[in-house]
PDB file of C-alpha atoms in Angstrom:
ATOM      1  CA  UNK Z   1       7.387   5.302   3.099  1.00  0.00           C
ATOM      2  CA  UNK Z   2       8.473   1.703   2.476  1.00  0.00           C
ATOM      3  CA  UNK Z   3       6.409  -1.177   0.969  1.00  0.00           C
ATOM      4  CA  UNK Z   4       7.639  -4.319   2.167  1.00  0.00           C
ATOM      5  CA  UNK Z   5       6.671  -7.468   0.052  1.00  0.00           C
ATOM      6  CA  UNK Z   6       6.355  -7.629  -3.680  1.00  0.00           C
ATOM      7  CA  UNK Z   7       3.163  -7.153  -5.707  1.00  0.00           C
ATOM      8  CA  UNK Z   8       1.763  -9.255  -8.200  1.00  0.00           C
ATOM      9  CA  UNK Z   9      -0.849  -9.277 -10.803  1.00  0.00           C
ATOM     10  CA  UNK Z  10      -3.227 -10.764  -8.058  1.00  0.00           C
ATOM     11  CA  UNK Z  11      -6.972  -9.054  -8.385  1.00  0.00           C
ATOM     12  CA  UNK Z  12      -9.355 -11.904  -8.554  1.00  0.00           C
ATOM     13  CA  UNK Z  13     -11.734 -11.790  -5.522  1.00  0.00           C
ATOM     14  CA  UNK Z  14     -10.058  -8.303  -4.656  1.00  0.00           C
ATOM     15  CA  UNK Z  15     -12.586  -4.980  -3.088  1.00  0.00           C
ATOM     16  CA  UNK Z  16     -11.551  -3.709  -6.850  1.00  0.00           C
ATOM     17  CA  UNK Z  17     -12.972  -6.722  -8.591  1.00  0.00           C
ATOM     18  CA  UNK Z  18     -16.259  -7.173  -6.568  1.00  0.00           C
ATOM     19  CA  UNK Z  19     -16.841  -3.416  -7.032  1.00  0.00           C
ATOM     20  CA  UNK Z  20     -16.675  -4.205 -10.815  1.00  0.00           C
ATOM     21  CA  UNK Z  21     -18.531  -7.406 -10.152  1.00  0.00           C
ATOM     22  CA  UNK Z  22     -15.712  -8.895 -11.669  1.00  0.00           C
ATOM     23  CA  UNK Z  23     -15.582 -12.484 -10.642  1.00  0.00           C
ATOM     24  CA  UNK Z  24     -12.345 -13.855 -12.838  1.00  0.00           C
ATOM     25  CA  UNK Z  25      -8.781 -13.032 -12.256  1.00  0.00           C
ATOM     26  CA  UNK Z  26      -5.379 -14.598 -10.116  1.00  0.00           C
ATOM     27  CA  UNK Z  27      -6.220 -14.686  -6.398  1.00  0.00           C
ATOM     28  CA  UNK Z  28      -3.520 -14.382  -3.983  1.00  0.00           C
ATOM     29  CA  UNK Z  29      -1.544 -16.786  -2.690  1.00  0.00           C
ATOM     30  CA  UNK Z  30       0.741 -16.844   0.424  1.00  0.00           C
ATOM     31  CA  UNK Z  31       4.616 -15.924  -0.454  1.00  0.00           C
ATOM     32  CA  UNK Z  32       6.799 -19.026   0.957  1.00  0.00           C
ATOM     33  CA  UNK Z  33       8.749 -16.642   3.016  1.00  0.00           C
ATOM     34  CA  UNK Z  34       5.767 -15.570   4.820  1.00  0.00           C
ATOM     35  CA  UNK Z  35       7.090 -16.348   8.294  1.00  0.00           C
ATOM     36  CA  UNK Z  36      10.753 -14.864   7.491  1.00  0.00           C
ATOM     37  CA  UNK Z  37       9.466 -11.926   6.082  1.00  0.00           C
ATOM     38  CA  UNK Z  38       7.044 -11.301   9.215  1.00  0.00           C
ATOM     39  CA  UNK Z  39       9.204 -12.053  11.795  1.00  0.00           C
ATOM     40  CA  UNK Z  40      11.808  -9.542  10.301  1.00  0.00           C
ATOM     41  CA  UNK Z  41       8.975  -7.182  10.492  1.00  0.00           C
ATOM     42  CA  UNK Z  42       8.384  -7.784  13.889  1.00  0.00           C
ATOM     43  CA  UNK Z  43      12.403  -6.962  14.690  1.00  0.00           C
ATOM     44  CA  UNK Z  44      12.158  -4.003  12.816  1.00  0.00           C
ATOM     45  CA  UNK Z  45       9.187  -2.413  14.249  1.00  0.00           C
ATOM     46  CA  UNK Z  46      10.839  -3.723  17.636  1.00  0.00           C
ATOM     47  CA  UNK Z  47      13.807  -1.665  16.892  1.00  0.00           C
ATOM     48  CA  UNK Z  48      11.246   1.571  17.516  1.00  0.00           C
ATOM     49  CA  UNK Z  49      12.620   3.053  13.711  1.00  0.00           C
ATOM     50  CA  UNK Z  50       8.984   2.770  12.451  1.00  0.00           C
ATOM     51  CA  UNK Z  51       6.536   5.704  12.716  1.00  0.00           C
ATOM     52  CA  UNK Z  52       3.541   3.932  11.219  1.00  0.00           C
ATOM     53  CA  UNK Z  53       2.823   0.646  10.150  1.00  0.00           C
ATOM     54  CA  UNK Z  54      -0.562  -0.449   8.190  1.00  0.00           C
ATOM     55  CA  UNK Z  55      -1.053  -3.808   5.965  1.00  0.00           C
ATOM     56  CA  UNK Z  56      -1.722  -3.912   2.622  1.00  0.00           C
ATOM     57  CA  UNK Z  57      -4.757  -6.223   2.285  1.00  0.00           C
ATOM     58  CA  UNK Z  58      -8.398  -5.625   1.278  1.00  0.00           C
ATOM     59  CA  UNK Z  59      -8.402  -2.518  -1.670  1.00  0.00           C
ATOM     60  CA  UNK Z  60      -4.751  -3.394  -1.725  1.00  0.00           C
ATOM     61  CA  UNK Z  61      -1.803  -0.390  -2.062  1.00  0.00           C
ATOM     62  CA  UNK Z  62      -4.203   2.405  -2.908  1.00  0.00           C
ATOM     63  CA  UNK Z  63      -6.693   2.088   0.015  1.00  0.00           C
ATOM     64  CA  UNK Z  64      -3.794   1.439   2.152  1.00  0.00           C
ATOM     65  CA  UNK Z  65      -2.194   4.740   1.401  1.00  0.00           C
ATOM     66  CA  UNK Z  66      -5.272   6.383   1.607  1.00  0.00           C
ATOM     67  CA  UNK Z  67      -6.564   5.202   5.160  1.00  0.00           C
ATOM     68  CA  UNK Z  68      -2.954   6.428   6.515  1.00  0.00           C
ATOM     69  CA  UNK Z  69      -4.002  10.518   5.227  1.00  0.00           C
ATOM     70  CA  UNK Z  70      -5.294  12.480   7.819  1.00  0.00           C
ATOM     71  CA  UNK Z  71      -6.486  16.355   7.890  1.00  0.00           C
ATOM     72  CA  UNK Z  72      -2.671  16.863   8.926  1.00  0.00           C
ATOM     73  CA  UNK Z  73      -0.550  14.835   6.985  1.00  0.00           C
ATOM     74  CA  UNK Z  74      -0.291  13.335   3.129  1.00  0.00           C
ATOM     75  CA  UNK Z  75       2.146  11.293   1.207  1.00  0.00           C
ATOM     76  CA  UNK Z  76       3.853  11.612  -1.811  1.00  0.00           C
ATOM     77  CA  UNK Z  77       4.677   8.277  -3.455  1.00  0.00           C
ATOM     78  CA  UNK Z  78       6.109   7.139  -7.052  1.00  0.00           C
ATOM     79  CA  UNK Z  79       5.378   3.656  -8.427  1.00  0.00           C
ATOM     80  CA  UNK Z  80       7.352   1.671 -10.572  1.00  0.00           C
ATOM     81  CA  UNK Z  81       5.467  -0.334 -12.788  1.00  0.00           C
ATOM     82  CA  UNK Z  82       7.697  -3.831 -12.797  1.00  0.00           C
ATOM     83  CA  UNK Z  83       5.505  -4.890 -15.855  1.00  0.00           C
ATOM     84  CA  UNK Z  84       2.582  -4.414 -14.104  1.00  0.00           C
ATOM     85  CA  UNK Z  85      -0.745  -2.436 -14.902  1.00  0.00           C
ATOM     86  CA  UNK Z  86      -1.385   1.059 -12.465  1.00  0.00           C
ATOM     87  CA  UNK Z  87      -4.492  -1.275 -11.231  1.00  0.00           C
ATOM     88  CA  UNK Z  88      -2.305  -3.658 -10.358  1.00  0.00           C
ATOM     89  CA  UNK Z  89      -0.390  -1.387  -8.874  1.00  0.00           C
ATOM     90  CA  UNK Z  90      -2.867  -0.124  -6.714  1.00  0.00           C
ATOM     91  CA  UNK Z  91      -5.270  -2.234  -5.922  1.00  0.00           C
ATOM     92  CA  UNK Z  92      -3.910  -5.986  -6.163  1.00  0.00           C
ATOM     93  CA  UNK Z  93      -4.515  -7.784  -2.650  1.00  0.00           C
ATOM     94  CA  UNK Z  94      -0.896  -9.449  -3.292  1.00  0.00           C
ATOM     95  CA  UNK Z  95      -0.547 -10.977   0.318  1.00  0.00           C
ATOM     96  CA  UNK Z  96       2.162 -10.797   2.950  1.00  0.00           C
ATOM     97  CA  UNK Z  97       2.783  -6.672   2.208  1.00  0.00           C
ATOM     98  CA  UNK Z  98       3.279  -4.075   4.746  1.00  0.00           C
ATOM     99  CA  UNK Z  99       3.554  -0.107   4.226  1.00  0.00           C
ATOM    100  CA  UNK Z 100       5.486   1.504   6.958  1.00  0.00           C
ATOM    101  CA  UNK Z 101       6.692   5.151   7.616  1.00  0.00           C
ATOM    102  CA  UNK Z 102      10.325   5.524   9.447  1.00  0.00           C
ATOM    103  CA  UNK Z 103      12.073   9.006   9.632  1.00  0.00           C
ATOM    104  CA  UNK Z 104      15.300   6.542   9.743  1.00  0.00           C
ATOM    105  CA  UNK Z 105      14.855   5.155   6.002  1.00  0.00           C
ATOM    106  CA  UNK Z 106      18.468   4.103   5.631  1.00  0.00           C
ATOM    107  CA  UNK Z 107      18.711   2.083   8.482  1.00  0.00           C
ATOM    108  CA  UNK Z 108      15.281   0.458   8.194  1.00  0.00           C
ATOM    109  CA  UNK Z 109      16.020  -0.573   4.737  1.00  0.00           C
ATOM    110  CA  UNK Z 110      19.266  -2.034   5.698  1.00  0.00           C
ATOM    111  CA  UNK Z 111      17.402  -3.969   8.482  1.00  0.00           C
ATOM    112  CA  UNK Z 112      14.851  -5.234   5.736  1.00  0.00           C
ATOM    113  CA  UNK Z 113      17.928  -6.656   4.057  1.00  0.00           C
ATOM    114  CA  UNK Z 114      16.803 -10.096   2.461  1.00  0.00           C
ATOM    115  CA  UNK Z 115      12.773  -9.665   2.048  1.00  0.00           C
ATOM    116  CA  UNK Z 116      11.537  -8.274  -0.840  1.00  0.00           C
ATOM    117  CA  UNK Z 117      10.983  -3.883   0.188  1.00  0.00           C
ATOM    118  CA  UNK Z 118      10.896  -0.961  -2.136  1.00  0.00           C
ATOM    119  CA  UNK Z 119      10.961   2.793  -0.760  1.00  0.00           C
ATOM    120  CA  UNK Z 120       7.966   3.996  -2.731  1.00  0.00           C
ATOM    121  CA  UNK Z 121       7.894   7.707  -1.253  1.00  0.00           C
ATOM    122  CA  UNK Z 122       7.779  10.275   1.995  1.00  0.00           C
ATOM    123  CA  UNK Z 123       5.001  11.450   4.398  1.00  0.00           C
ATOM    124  CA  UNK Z 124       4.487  15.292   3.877  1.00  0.00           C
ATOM    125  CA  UNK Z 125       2.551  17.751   5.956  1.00  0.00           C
ATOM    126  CA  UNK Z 126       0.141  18.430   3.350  1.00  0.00           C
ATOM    127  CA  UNK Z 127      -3.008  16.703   3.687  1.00  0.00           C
ATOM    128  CA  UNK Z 128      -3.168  14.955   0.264  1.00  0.00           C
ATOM    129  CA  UNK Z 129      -1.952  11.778  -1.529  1.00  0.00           C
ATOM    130  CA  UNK Z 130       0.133  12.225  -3.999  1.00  0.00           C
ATOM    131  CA  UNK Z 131       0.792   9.300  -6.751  1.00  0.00           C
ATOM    132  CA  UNK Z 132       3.319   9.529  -9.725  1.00  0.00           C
ATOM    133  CA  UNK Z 133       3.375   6.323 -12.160  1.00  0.00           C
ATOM    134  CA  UNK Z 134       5.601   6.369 -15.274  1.00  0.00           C
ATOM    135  CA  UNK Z 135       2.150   7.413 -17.099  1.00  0.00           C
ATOM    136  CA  UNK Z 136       1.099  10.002 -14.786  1.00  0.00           C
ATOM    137  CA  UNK Z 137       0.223  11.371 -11.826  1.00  0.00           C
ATOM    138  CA  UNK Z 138      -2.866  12.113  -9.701  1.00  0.00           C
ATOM    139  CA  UNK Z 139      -3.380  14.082  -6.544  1.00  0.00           C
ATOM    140  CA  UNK Z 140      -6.251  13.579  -4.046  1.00  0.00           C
ATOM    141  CA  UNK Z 141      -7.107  15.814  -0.933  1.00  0.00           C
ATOM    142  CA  UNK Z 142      -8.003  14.393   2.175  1.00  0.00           C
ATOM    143  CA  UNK Z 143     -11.288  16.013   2.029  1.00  0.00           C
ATOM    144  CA  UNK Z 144     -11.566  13.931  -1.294  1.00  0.00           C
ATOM    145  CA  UNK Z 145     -10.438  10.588  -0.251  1.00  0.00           C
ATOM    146  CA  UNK Z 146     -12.595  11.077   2.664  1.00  0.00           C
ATOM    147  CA  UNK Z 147     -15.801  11.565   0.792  1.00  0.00           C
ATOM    148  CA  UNK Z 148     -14.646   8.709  -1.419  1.00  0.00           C
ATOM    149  CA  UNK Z 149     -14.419   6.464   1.534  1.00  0.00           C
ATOM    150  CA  UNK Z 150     -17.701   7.422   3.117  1.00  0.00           C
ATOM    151  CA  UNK Z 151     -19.525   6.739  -0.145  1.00  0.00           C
ATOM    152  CA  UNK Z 152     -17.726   3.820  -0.631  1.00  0.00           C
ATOM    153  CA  UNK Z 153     -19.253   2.709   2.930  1.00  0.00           C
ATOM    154  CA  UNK Z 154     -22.689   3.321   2.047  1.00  0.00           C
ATOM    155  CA  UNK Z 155     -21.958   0.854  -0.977  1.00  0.00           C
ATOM    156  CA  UNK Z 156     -20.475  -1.787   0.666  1.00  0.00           C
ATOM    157  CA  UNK Z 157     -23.417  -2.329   3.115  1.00  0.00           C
ATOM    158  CA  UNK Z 158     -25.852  -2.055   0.377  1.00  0.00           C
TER     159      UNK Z 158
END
């Protein structure tokens, strides 16, 4: 799995926030390479080297990764911290990211040559999310982050 685009400390008006009613905080703000950095996405997902591709947007990293585990596959992924908190981490809206899956890493990282990318981990069989920070690590079933996201449903309507 690669995550194209940097993230920043960027969860004011974020899913995260509003959850916490949290109404303070940086908001995003469009990178200046936007249109450099998509239309190299474009070639590379032209190129047919990418399996899946899914943005990073509302719930940022950590409801991206979860919406791409199904009942037959998972994810293992390590984060690196860059000076920024796990929340951040996970659930800044940071705009302009991508999270792909390519069974050709090397060459798709070569083609991302110039935009800002980080291979953050592999797709796995198992149907769980895996997550390793520097402080630790947490695993979540499907069956778990599929409950989560159902009563997270019923929330967000109410």
């Amino acid at each position: 799995m690669i995550l194209i685009g940097e993230t920043r400390p960027e969860l004011g008006g974020s899913e995260y926030y509003h959850n916490l009613k949290v109404s303070t905080g940086s908001v995003p703000t469009v990178p200046a390479d936007i249109d450099r950095r998509l239309r190299t996405i474009r070639r590379v997902i032209r190129t047919g080297n990418v399996t899946t591709a899914h943005d990073v947007s509302n719930g940022g990293l950590g409801a991206a990764l979860s919406e791409m585990i199904t009942p037959t596959n998972g994810a293992e992924i390590t984060l690196i911290d860059n000076g920024l908190s796990e929340t951040e981490l996970l659930f800044s809206e940071t705009h302009g990211r991508m999270l792909i899956t390519t069974p050709r890493v090397d060459e798709v990282l070569r083609d991302l040559e110039g935009i800002p990318h980080a291979k953050i981990g592999t797709t796995t069989r198992e149907p769980q999310l895996e997550i390793t920070t520097r402080r630790r690590g947490i695993t979540l079933t499907f069956e778990e982050i599929d409950d989560a996201r159902e009563r997270l449903t019923r929330i967000m309507r109410e």
